[in-house]
mmCIF file of C-alpha atoms in Angstrom:
data_model
loop_
_atom_site.group_PDB
_atom_site.id
_atom_site.type_symbol
_atom_site.label_atom_id
_atom_site.label_comp_id
_atom_site.label_asym_id
_atom_site.label_seq_id
_atom_site.Cartn_x
_atom_site.Cartn_y
_atom_site.Cartn_z
ATOM 1 C CA LYS A 1 174.259 29.152 22.175
ATOM 2 C CA ILE A 2 174.769 30.569 26.160
ATOM 3 C CA GLY A 3 173.285 26.693 26.365
ATOM 4 C CA ASN A 4 175.543 25.439 24.620
ATOM 5 C CA LEU A 5 178.800 27.679 26.623
ATOM 6 C CA GLN A 6 177.476 27.130 29.831
ATOM 7 C CA SER A 7 177.938 23.055 29.081
ATOM 8 C CA GLU A 8 181.379 24.102 27.692
ATOM 9 C CA LEU A 9 182.174 25.747 30.392
ATOM 10 C CA TYR A 10 180.683 23.142 32.920
ATOM 11 C CA ASP A 11 182.732 20.077 31.196
ATOM 12 C CA LEU A 12 186.202 22.172 30.738
ATOM 13 C CA PHE A 13 185.811 22.955 35.080
ATOM 14 C CA GLU A 14 185.095 19.116 35.647
ATOM 15 C CA ARG A 15 187.593 18.848 33.385
ATOM 16 C CA ILE A 16 190.476 20.923 35.487
ATOM 17 C CA ARG A 17 189.246 19.161 39.183
ATOM 18 C CA SER A 18 189.804 16.010 37.636
ATOM 19 C CA LYS A 19 192.621 16.404 37.013
ATOM 20 C CA MET A 20 193.713 18.014 40.912
ATOM 21 C CA ASP A 21 195.393 17.532 44.144
ATOM 22 C CA ASP A 22 193.466 16.941 46.832
ATOM 23 C CA ASP A 23 195.589 19.577 47.651
ATOM 24 C CA MET A 24 195.262 22.712 45.409
ATOM 25 C CA LEU A 25 192.736 25.315 45.341
ATOM 26 C CA PHE A 26 191.020 26.585 42.042
ATOM 27 C CA SER A 27 189.827 29.835 42.310
ATOM 28 C CA SER A 28 187.994 32.248 39.651
ATOM 29 C CA ALA A 29 187.969 35.629 38.927
ATOM 30 C CA ILE A 30 184.784 37.761 38.369
ATOM 31 C CA ILE A 31 183.408 41.293 37.573
ATOM 32 C CA PRO A 32 179.921 41.122 38.745
ATOM 33 C CA GLY A 33 177.000 42.137 36.070
ATOM 34 C CA ASP A 34 174.340 40.597 33.803
ATOM 35 C CA TRP A 35 176.166 40.604 31.208
ATOM 36 C CA VAL A 36 177.648 37.385 31.778
ATOM 37 C CA ASN A 37 175.245 34.810 32.807
ATOM 38 C CA TYR A 38 177.231 31.185 33.772
ATOM 39 C CA GLY A 39 174.176 30.354 35.343
ATOM 40 C CA THR A 40 173.994 29.329 39.216
ATOM 41 C CA GLN A 41 176.512 26.252 39.143
ATOM 42 C CA TRP A 42 179.502 27.391 38.220
ATOM 43 C CA HIS A 43 181.072 28.399 40.812
ATOM 44 C CA THR A 44 179.841 24.617 42.589
ATOM 45 C CA TRP A 45 183.555 23.767 40.982
ATOM 46 C CA PHE A 46 185.562 26.361 41.863
ATOM 47 C CA ASP A 47 187.400 26.878 46.156
ATOM 48 C CA TYR A 48 186.840 30.778 46.349
ATOM 49 C CA ILE A 49 185.256 33.368 43.692
ATOM 50 C CA ASN A 50 186.978 36.962 43.810
ATOM 51 C CA ILE A 51 185.051 39.393 42.951
ATOM 52 C CA MET A 52 186.816 42.138 40.552
ATOM 53 C CA SER A 53 185.668 44.940 42.974
ATOM 54 C CA TYR A 54 187.472 47.689 41.407
ATOM 55 C CA ASP A 55 186.051 49.079 37.971
ATOM 56 C CA PRO A 56 187.619 52.166 36.821
ATOM 57 C CA PRO A 57 185.069 55.082 35.708
ATOM 58 C CA ARG A 58 185.046 56.711 32.555
ATOM 59 C CA SER A 59 184.317 60.741 34.084
ATOM 60 C CA PRO A 60 185.493 61.854 37.547
ATOM 61 C CA GLN A 61 184.009 59.976 40.296
ATOM 62 C CA GLN A 62 184.110 57.569 42.699
ATOM 63 C CA PHE A 63 184.894 54.471 41.937
ATOM 64 C CA ALA A 64 185.016 50.952 44.398
ATOM 65 C CA SER A 65 182.568 52.572 46.878
ATOM 66 C CA TYR A 66 182.040 50.965 49.382
ATOM 67 C CA ASP A 67 177.646 50.478 48.230
ATOM 68 C CA SER A 68 179.456 49.087 45.148
ATOM 69 C CA PHE A 69 181.531 47.021 46.934
ATOM 70 C CA VAL A 70 178.196 45.420 49.141
ATOM 71 C CA TRP A 71 175.711 45.699 45.741
ATOM 72 C CA ASP A 72 178.854 43.394 44.013
ATOM 73 C CA VAL A 73 179.647 40.908 46.701
ATOM 74 C CA GLU A 74 175.671 40.856 47.321
ATOM 75 C CA TYR A 75 174.819 40.605 43.883
ATOM 76 C CA CYS A 76 177.412 36.711 44.126
ATOM 77 C CA TYR A 77 175.244 35.878 46.667
ATOM 78 C CA ASN A 78 171.883 36.546 45.547
ATOM 79 C CA THR A 79 171.688 35.844 41.979
ATOM 80 C CA LEU A 80 174.727 33.869 40.736
ATOM 81 C CA LYS A 81 174.226 31.618 44.492
ATOM 82 C CA ILE A 82 176.955 31.363 45.663
ATOM 83 C CA PRO A 83 178.092 30.587 49.674
ATOM 84 C CA TYR A 84 179.788 34.461 51.445
ATOM 85 C CA SER A 85 183.000 31.518 51.903
ATOM 86 C CA LYS A 86 183.794 31.285 49.090
ATOM 87 C CA LEU A 87 183.536 34.861 48.534
ATOM 88 C CA ALA A 88 186.268 37.467 48.488
ATOM 89 C CA ALA A 89 185.739 40.789 47.066
ATOM 90 C CA GLY A 90 188.226 42.804 46.181
ATOM 91 C CA MET A 91 190.224 46.003 47.032
ATOM 92 C CA PRO A 92 192.118 48.587 45.613
ATOM 93 C CA PHE A 93 195.144 49.888 46.078
ATOM 94 C CA TYR A 94 194.778 52.114 43.142
ATOM 95 C CA GLY A 95 192.797 55.233 42.286
ATOM 96 C CA HIS A 96 192.092 57.743 39.259
ATOM 97 C CA THR A 97 192.613 60.773 38.452
ATOM 98 C CA TRP A 98 191.528 63.876 36.158
ATOM 99 C CA GLU A 99 193.905 66.591 37.251
ATOM 100 C CA ASP A 100 196.952 67.349 34.979
ATOM 101 C CA ASP A 101 200.359 66.376 36.048
ATOM 102 C CA ILE A 102 199.908 64.986 39.071
ATOM 103 C CA PRO A 103 203.357 62.279 38.724
ATOM 104 C CA GLY A 104 203.386 58.434 38.819
ATOM 105 C CA THR A 105 200.238 58.822 36.981
ATOM 106 C CA ASP A 106 200.041 56.744 34.029
ATOM 107 C CA SER A 107 198.354 56.912 30.234
ATOM 108 C CA ALA A 108 194.857 56.384 31.290
ATOM 109 C CA GLY A 109 194.899 57.908 34.339
ATOM 110 C CA GLY A 110 195.816 54.900 36.979
ATOM 111 C CA ILE A 111 197.505 55.930 40.109
ATOM 112 C CA THR A 112 198.864 53.685 42.990
ATOM 113 C CA PHE A 113 198.014 54.707 46.004
ATOM 114 C CA HIS A 114 201.553 55.354 47.038
ATOM 115 C CA ASN A 115 201.824 57.759 44.863
ATOM 116 C CA ILE A 116 197.955 59.244 45.750
ATOM 117 C CA MET A 117 200.120 59.468 48.641
ATOM 118 C CA GLU A 118 203.083 61.094 47.665
ATOM 119 C CA TYR A 119 201.379 64.123 46.413
ATOM 120 C CA TYR A 120 198.136 64.772 48.433
ATOM 121 C CA ARG A 121 200.463 63.894 52.200
ATOM 122 C CA SER A 122 201.366 68.046 51.969
ATOM 123 C CA ILE A 123 198.165 69.531 50.007
ATOM 124 C CA ASN A 124 195.536 68.062 52.300
ATOM 125 C CA PRO A 125 197.132 65.684 55.592
ATOM 126 C CA ASP A 126 194.201 63.389 55.945
ATOM 127 C CA ALA A 127 194.328 62.638 52.463
ATOM 128 C CA VAL A 128 194.771 59.070 53.499
ATOM 129 C CA ASN A 129 191.179 59.354 55.060
ATOM 130 C CA LEU A 130 189.908 60.495 52.114
ATOM 131 C CA ASP A 131 188.461 58.565 49.232
ATOM 132 C CA ASN A 132 189.230 61.382 46.930
ATOM 133 C CA ILE A 133 190.554 65.616 46.615
ATOM 134 C CA GLY A 134 189.803 66.957 44.118
ATOM 135 C CA GLN A 135 189.877 64.640 40.831
ATOM 136 C CA THR A 136 190.920 62.099 42.238
ATOM 137 C CA TYR A 137 189.747 59.676 43.237
ATOM 138 C CA TYR A 138 190.814 56.635 45.641
ATOM 139 C CA ASN A 139 189.603 54.355 48.708
ATOM 140 C CA GLY A 140 191.440 55.385 51.889
ATOM 141 C CA HIS A 141 191.871 53.946 55.259
ATOM 142 C CA ALA A 142 187.888 54.437 56.364
ATOM 143 C CA THR A 143 186.685 52.898 53.509
ATOM 144 C CA ILE A 144 188.897 50.362 52.728
ATOM 145 C CA ARG A 145 188.303 49.252 57.189
ATOM 146 C CA ARG A 146 184.810 50.286 56.132
ATOM 147 C CA LYS A 147 184.944 46.980 53.309
ATOM 148 C CA CYS A 148 186.261 44.365 55.762
ATOM 149 C CA GLU A 149 184.320 45.306 58.496
ATOM 150 C CA TYR A 150 181.306 44.142 55.906
ATOM 151 C CA ALA A 151 183.289 41.312 54.742
ATOM 152 C CA LYS A 152 183.875 40.216 58.418
ATOM 153 C CA GLU A 153 180.567 40.359 59.784
ATOM 154 C CA LYS A 154 179.450 38.526 56.433
ATOM 155 C CA GLY A 155 181.457 35.669 56.814
ATOM 156 C CA LEU A 156 183.036 35.747 53.595
ATOM 157 C CA ALA A 157 186.614 34.134 52.393
ATOM 158 C CA GLY A 158 188.258 37.751 52.453
ATOM 159 C CA VAL A 159 189.413 39.967 50.491
ATOM 160 C CA MET A 160 191.927 40.537 47.890
ATOM 161 C CA ILE A 161 194.368 43.252 46.380
ATOM 162 C CA TRP A 162 195.303 43.606 43.172
ATOM 163 C CA GLN A 163 198.335 44.750 43.650
ATOM 164 C CA LEU A 164 200.197 45.145 46.582
ATOM 165 C CA PHE A 165 203.556 47.339 45.475
ATOM 166 C CA GLN A 166 200.806 49.691 45.337
ATOM 167 C CA ASP A 167 200.472 50.875 48.635
ATOM 168 C CA ALA A 168 201.736 52.927 50.737
ATOM 169 C CA ARG A 169 205.267 53.441 51.838
ATOM 170 C CA ARG A 170 205.200 54.588 54.966
ATOM 171 C CA PRO A 171 204.059 52.376 57.586
ATOM 172 C CA ASP A 172 201.026 55.360 59.082
ATOM 173 C CA GLU A 173 199.518 55.624 55.691
ATOM 174 C CA SER A 174 199.746 51.770 54.851
ATOM 175 C CA LEU A 175 196.289 50.309 53.477
ATOM 176 C CA LEU A 176 197.039 46.958 54.250
ATOM 177 C CA LYS A 177 197.848 47.347 58.077
#
């Protein structure tokens, strides 16, 4: 069945690409790993592949770490044979918490970087540079900067952010900067 699915996907990608104007871009977003295998050819129809490198954890622990970011990029390059120049690696502007009563937390424990900073800046003035406080896990300035440096070093197409509105509102706390 995988062979049929792969063939059907390749046909679909080819049909889509053939209908596109030359100045149009075709991109895909993936979660790396062995849970699905499209082969090593599928990416040739796409201009860019966005790596969603920030799945939420199921228990209190760091997610979207620098090491998992690197693993995702290298898996795409080495296993899926996607050139670095086509890859845009994802970075979260949100976190997850297992703390009680933190304002702005959704029912799954998700919390925007903005809300993390609003809550934690008075508790820990260095919160913007950390990746967790207590049982709240996120990517602070140092990790985001390190990921960007890695992307530049490897010659990636760039980085991507799931939702910009999740960023801190204060310029000195913004991850986008």
